Coordinates of C-alpha atoms and ligand atoms in Angstrom, one line a residue:
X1471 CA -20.6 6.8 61.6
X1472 CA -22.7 7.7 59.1
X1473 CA -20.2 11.0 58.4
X1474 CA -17.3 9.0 58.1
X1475 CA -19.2 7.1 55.5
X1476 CA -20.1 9.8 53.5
X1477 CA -16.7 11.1 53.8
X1478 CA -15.3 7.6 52.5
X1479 CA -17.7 7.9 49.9
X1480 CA -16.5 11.7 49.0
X1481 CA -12.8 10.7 49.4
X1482 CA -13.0 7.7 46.8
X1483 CA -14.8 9.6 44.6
X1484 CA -12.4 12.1 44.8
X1485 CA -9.4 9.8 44.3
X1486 CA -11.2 7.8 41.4
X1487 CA -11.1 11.1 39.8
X1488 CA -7.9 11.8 40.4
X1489 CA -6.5 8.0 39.3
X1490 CA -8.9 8.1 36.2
X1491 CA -8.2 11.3 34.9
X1492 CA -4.5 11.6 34.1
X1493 CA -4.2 8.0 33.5
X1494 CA -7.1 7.9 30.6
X1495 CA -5.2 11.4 29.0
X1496 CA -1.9 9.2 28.9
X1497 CA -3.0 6.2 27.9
X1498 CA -1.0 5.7 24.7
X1499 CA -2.4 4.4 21.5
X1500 CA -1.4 1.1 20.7
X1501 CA -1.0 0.5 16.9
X1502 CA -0.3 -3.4 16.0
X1503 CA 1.3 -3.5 12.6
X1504 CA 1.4 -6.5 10.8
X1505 CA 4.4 -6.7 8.3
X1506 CA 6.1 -9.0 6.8
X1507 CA 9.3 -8.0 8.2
X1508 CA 11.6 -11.2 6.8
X1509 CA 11.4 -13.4 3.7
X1510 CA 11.4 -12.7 0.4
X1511 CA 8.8 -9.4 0.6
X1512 CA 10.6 -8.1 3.9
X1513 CA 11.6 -5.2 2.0
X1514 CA 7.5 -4.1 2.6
X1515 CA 7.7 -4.5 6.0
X1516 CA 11.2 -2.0 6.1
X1517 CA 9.4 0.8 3.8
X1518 CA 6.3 1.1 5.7
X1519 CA 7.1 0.6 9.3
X1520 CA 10.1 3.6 8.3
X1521 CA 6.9 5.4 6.8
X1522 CA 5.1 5.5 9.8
X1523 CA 8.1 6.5 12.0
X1524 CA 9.3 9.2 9.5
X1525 CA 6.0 10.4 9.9
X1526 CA 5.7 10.6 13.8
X1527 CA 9.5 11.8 13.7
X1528 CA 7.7 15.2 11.6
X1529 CA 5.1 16.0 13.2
X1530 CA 5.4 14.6 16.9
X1531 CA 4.0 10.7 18.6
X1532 CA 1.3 12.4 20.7
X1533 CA -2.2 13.7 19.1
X1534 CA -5.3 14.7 21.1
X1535 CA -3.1 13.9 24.3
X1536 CA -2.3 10.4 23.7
X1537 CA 1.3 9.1 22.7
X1538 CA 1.1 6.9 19.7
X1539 CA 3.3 3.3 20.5
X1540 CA 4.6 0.6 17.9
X1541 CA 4.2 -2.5 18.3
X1542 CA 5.5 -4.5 15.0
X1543 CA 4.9 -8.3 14.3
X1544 CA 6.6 -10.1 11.5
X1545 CA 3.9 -12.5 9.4
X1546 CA 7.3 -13.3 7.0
X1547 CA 4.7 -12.5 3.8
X1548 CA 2.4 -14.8 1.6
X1549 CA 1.4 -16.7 5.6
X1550 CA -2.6 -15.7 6.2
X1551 CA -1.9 -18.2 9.1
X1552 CA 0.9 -16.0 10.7
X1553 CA -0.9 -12.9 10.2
X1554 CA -4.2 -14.1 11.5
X1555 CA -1.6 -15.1 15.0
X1556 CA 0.0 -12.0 15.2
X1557 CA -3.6 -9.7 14.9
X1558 CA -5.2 -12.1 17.5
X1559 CA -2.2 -11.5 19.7
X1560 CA -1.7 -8.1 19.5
X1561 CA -5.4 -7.9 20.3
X1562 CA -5.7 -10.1 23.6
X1563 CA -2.3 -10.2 24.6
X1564 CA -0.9 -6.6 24.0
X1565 CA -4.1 -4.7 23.9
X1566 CA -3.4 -2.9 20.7
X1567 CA -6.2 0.2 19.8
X1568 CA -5.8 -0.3 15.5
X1569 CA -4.2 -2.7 13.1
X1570 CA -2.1 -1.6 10.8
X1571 CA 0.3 -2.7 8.1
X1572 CA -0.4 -5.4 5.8
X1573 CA 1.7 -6.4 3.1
X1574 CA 0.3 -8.8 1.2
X1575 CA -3.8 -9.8 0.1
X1576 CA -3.7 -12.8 1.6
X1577 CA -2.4 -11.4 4.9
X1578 CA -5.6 -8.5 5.0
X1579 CA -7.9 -11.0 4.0
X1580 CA -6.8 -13.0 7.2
X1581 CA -7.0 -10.3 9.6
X1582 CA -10.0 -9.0 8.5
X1583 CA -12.9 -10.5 10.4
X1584 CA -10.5 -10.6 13.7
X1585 CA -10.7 -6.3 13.0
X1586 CA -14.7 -7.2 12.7
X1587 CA -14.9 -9.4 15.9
X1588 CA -12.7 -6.7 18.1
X1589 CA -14.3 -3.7 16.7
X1590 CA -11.0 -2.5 16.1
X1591 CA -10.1 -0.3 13.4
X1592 CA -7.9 -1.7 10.7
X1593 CA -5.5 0.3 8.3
X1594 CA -4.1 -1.5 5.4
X1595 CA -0.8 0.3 3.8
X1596 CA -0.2 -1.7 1.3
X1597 CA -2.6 -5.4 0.2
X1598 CA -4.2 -3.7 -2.8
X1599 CA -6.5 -5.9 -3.9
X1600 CA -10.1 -4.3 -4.9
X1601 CA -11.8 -6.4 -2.5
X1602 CA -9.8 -5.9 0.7
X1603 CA -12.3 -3.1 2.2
X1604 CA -14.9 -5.0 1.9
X1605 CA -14.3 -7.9 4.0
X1606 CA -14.2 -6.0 6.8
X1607 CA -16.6 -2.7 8.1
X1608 CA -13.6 -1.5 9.7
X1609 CA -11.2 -1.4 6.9
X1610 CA -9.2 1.7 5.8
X1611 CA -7.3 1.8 3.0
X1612 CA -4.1 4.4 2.3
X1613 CA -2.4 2.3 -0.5
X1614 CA -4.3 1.7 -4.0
X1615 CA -6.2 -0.7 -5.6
X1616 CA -5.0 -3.4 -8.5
X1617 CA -7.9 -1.9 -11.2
X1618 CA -7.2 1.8 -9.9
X1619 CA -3.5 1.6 -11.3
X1620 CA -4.6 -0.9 -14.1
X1621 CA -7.1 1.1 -15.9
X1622 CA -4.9 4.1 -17.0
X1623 CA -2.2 2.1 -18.7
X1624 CA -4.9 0.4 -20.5
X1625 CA -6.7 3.1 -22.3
X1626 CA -2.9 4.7 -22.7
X1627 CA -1.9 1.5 -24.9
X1628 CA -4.8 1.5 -26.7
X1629 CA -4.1 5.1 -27.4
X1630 CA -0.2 4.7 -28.1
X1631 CA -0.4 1.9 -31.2
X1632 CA -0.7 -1.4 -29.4
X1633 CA -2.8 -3.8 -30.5
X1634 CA -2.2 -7.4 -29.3
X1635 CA -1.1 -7.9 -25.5
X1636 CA 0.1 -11.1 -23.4
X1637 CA -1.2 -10.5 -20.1
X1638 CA 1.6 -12.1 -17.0
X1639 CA 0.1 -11.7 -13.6
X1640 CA 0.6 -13.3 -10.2
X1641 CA -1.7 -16.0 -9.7
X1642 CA -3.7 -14.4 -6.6
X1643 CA -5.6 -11.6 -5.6
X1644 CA -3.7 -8.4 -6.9
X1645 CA -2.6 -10.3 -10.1
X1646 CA -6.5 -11.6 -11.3
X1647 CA -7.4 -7.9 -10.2
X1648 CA -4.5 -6.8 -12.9
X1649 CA -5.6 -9.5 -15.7
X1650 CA -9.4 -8.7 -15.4
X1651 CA -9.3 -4.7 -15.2
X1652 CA -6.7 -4.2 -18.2
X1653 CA -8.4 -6.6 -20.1
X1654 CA -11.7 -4.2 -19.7
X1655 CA -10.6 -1.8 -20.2
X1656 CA -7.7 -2.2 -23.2
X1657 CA -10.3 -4.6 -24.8
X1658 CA -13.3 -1.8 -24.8
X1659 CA -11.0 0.7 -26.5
X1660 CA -10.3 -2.0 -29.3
X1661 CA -7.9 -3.7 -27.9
X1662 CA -7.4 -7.2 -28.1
X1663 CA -6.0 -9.8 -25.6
X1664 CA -4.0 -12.6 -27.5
X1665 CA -2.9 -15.2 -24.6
X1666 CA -3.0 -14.8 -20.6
X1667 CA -0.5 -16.1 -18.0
X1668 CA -0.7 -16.8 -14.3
X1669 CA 2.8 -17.4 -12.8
X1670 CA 3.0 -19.0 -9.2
X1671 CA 3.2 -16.3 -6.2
X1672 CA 5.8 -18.5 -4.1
X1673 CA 9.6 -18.8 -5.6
X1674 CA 8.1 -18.5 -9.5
X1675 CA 10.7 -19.7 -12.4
X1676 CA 9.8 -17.0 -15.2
X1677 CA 12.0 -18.5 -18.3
X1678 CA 8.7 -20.9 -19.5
X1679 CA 6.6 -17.6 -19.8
X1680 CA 8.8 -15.6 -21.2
X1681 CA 9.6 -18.1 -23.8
X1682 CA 5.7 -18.5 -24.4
X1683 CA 5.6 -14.8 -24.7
X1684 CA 8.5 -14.4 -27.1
X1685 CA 6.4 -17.2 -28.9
X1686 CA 3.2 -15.3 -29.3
X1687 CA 4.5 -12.0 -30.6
X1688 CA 2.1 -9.5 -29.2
X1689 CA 3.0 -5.7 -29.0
X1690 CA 3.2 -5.8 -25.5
X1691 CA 2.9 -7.3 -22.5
X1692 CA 1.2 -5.9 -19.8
X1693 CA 2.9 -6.8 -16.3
X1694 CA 1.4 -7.1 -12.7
X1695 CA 4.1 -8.8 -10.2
X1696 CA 4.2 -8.0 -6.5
X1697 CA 7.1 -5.4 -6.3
X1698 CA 10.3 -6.7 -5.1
X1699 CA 12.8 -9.5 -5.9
X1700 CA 9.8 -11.0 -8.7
X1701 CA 10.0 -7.8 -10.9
X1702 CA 13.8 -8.0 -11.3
X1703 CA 14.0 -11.5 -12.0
X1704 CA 11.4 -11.0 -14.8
X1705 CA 13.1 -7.7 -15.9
X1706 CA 16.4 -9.9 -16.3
X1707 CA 14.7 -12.7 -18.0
X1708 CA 13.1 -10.4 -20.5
X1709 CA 16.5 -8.6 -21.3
X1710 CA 18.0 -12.1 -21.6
X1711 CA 15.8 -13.6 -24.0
X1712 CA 16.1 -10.5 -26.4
X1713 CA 12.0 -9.9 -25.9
X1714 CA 12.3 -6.3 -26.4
X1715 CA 15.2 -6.5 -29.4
X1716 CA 12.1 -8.5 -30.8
X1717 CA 9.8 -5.6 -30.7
X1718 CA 7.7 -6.7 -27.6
X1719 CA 6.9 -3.6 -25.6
X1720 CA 6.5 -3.8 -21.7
X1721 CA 3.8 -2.1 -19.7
X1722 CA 2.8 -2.6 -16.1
X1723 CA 1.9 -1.1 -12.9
X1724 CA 4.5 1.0 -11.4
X1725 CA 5.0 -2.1 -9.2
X1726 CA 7.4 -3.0 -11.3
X1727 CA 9.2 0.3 -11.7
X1728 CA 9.3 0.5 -7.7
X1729 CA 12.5 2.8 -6.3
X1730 CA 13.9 0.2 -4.5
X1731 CA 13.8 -2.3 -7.1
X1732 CA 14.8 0.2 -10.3
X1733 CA 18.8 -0.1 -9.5
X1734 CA 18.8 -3.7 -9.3
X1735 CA 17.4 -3.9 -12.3
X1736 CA 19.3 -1.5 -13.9
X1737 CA 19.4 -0.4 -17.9
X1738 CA 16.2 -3.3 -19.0
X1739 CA 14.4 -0.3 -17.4
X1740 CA 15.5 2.2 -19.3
X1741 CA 12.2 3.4 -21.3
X1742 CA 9.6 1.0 -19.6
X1743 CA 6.1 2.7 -19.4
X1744 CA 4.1 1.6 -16.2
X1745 CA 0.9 3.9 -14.1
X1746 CA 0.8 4.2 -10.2
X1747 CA 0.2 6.8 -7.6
X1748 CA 3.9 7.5 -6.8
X1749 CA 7.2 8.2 -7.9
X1750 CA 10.0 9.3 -6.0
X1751 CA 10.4 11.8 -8.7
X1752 CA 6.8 13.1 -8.2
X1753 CA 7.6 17.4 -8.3
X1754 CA 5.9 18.5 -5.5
X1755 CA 6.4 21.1 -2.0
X1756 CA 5.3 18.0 -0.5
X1757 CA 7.4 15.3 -2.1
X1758 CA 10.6 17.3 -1.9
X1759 CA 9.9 17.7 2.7
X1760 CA 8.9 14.1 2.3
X1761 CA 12.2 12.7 0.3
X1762 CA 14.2 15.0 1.9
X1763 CA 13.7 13.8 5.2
X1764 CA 13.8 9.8 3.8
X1765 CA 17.2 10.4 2.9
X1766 CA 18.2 12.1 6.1
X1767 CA 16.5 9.7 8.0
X1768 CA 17.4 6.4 6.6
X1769 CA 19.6 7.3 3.3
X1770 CA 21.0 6.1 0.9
X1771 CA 17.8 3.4 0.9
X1772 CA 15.4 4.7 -1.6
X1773 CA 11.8 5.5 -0.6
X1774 CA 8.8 3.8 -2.7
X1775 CA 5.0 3.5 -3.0
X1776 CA 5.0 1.2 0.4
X1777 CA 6.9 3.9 2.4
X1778 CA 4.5 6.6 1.3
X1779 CA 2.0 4.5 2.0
X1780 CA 3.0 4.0 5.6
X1781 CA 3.7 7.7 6.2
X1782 CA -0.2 8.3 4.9
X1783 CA -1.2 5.7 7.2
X1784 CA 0.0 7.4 9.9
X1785 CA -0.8 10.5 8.7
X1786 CA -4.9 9.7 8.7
X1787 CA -4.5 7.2 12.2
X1788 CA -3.2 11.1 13.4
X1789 CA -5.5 13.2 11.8
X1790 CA -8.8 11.2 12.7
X1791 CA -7.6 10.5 16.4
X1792 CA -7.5 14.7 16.4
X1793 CA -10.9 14.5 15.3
X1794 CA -12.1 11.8 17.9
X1795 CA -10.7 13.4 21.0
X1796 CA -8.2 10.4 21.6
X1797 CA -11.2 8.0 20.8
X1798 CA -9.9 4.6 18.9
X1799 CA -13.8 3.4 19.3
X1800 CA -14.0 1.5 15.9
X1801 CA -17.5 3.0 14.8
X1802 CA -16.0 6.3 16.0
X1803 CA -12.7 6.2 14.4
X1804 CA -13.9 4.5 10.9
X1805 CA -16.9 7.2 10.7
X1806 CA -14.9 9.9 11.9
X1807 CA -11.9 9.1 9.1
X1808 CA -14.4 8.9 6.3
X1809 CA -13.8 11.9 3.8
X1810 CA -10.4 12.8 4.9
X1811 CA -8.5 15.0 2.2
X1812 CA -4.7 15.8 2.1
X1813 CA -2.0 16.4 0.2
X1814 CA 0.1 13.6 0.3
X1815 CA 3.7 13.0 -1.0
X1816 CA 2.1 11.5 -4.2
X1817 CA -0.3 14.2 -4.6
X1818 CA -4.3 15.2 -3.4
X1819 CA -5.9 11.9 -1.8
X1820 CA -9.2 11.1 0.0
X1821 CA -10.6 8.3 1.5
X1822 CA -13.7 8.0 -0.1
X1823 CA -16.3 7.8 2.3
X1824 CA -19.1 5.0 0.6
X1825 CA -16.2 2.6 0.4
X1826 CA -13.2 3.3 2.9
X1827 CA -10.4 3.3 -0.3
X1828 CA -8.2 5.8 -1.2
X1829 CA -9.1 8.0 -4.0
X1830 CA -5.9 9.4 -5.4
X1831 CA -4.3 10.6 -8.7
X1832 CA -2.9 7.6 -11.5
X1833 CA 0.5 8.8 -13.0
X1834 CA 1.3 7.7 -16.4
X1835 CA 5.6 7.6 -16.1
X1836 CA 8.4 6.6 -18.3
X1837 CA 11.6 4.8 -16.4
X1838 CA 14.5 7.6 -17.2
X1839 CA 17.8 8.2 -15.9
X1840 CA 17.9 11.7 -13.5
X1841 CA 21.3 12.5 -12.7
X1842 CA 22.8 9.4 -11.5
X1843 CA 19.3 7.7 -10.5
X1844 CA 16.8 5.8 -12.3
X1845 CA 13.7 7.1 -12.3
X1846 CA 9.7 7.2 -13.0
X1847 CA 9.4 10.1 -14.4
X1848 CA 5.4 11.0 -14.9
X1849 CA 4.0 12.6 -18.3
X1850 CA 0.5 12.3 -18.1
X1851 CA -2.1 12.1 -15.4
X1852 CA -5.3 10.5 -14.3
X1853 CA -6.4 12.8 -11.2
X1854 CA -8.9 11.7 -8.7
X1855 CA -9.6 8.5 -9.9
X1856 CA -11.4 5.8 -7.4
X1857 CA -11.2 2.2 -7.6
X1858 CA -13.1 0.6 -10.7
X1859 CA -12.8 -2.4 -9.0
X1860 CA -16.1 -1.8 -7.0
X1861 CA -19.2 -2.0 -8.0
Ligands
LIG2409 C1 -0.7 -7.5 -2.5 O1 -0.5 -8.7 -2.1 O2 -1.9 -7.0 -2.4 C2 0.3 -6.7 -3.2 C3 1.7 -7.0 -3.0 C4 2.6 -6.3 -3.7 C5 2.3 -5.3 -4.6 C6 0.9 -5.0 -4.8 C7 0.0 -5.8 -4.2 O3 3.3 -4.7 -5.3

């Protein structure tokens, strides 16, 4: 009796080693991305889901054993409400390993503590306001930040004979980010800021700002809108009214200058001066593998910042999963992607381990036609340059 027990005993154990041991090496790793994926800013969603799948389509969906599965929800964009549904069911219902995705500000913000209560590791590829990381200890972030791609165009004004700027920014997040950083900045270099506008984030009608613009007769104004359909209504407005045949200069972030915006908007871009962290135009090894295979992938759709934001998602979920053994533990996985260097597509980037941003290079690029395309072509550079959003 009491050898057939210990053979029981001996046999299960045997067979719980069996059963756990293949099945914990192929347990995939569920990511849950969050996009909006229709409405007006569906066009994020498209770029950086086809980020993150050009980038397991290069270099393979398994790493440190475990396949890497997709599971995309659609939070239709400005909806912290839809978002905060999605994250808690991808959590309890489908089990997911890491967030991923977000869009939009309000959307992170929403998610946030639910990556706090789960412990689950959160990588936001796009919501770029300065504050996103810290509303959650679990927050990584592969995109930029507002001030980060603010600041440089600032201090180039000031260096490049403007004086007197009208400030238009979309009233939330991102857009107060925008207002308050370029205003710092341009305003310490002896600059001065002769009006600010806030224009509406949902379905805004841009011909009463422009007209208050036109109005005001600054040098410039400076732009922050969130990339997309926005950026080429204004762009159409500000050719209609005649704002630049009046002498009014246009500066922004390059969100306004995006790839997949520029044709729509067409020759109003000809010339505009904007500072981001990527151009499809960027001359690099790694930009030309990275474009090349957009095109062949998903041509003739252009890449933009989104996309490449996506694919550098992906590439640090990959990277840091090599470095955990499989692990997706969030105190693991957060600690363990702290630091990480690469060369992206846009150019060196870190993720700066005291505050979980990215630290990247800020282009300073002039919209010019290449070939047939429109493009941001980059003339100056700010390398290495983290967040002045933080404290
Ligand atoms: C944001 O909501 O954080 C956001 C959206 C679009 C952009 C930049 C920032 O182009």
């Amino acid at each position: 009796m009491k050898l057939i027990l210990r053979m029981n005993t001996a046999l299960c154990a045997f067979l719980g080693v069996l059963l756990a041991l293949p099945v914990a090496a192929a347990e995939p790793v569920k990511i849950g991305l969050v996009l909006p994926m229709s409405g007006p800013f569906a066009g994020y969603g498209k770029q950086i889901e086809e980020g993150v799948r050009l980038y397991l389509k290069q270099h393979g969906d398994a790493y440190a054993g475990r396949k890497v599965v997709l599971i995309v929800k659609d939070d239709t964009g400005v909806a912290p409400e839809v978002s905060k549904r999605d994250a808690q069911e991808l959590v309890v219902q489908d089990k997911v390993d890491i967030l991923a995705g977000f869009g939009l500000t309000p959307s992170a913000f929403a998610v946030a503590p639910i990556a706090t209560e789960a412990k689950k590791p959160m990588v936001v590829m796009n919501a770029a306001t300065s504050s996103v990381t810290t509303k959650s200890d679990y927050i990584l972030r592969t995109s930029m930040t507002l001030p980060q791609v603010t600041a440089p165009i600032a201090s180039w004004a000031a260096k490049n004979g403007i004086h007197k700027v009208v400030t238009v920014v979309a009233d939330y997040g991102p857009g107060h980010d925008a207002e308050e950083q370029f205003k710092k900045t341009f305003v310490a270099a002896g600059g001065q800021i002769v009006a600010e506008i806030r224009t509406p984030v949902k379905n805004p009608d841009f011909a009463p700002y422009l007209q208050k613009v036109k109005d005001t007769k600054p040098d410039a104004v400076f732009l922050f809108l969130p990339a997309g359909e926005q950026p080429v209504a204004f762009m159409k407005g500000f050719a209609e009214r005649d704002l630049a045949k009046s002498g009014i200069k246009l500066i922004a972030t390059g969100d306004l200058t995006a790839e997949t915006a520029l044709d729509a908007i067409g020759a109003p871009a000809l010339g505009v001066i904007t500072s981001f962290h990527y151009a499809e135009a960027h001359n690099s090894p790694e930009n030309k593998t990275f474009v090349d295979a957009w095109y062949k992938a998903y041509g003739p759709d252009r890449p933009d910042f989104m996309a490449v934001a996506g694919y550098d998602g992906m590439h640090l979920i990959a990277e840091t999963l090599k470095k955990t053994g499989g692990s997706t533990d969030g105190d693991r996985f957060v600690e363990a992607a702290k630091g990480m260097k690469w060369v992206s597509p846009r150019g060196p980037i870190s993720i700066d381990p005291a505050t979980r941003d990215i630290v990247q290079t800020i282009y300073i690029r002039r919209v010019e036609k290449v070939g047939e395309k429109l493009q941001n072509v980059e003339f100056d550079q700010v390398p290495d340059f983290k967040d002045p959003g933080k404290p």
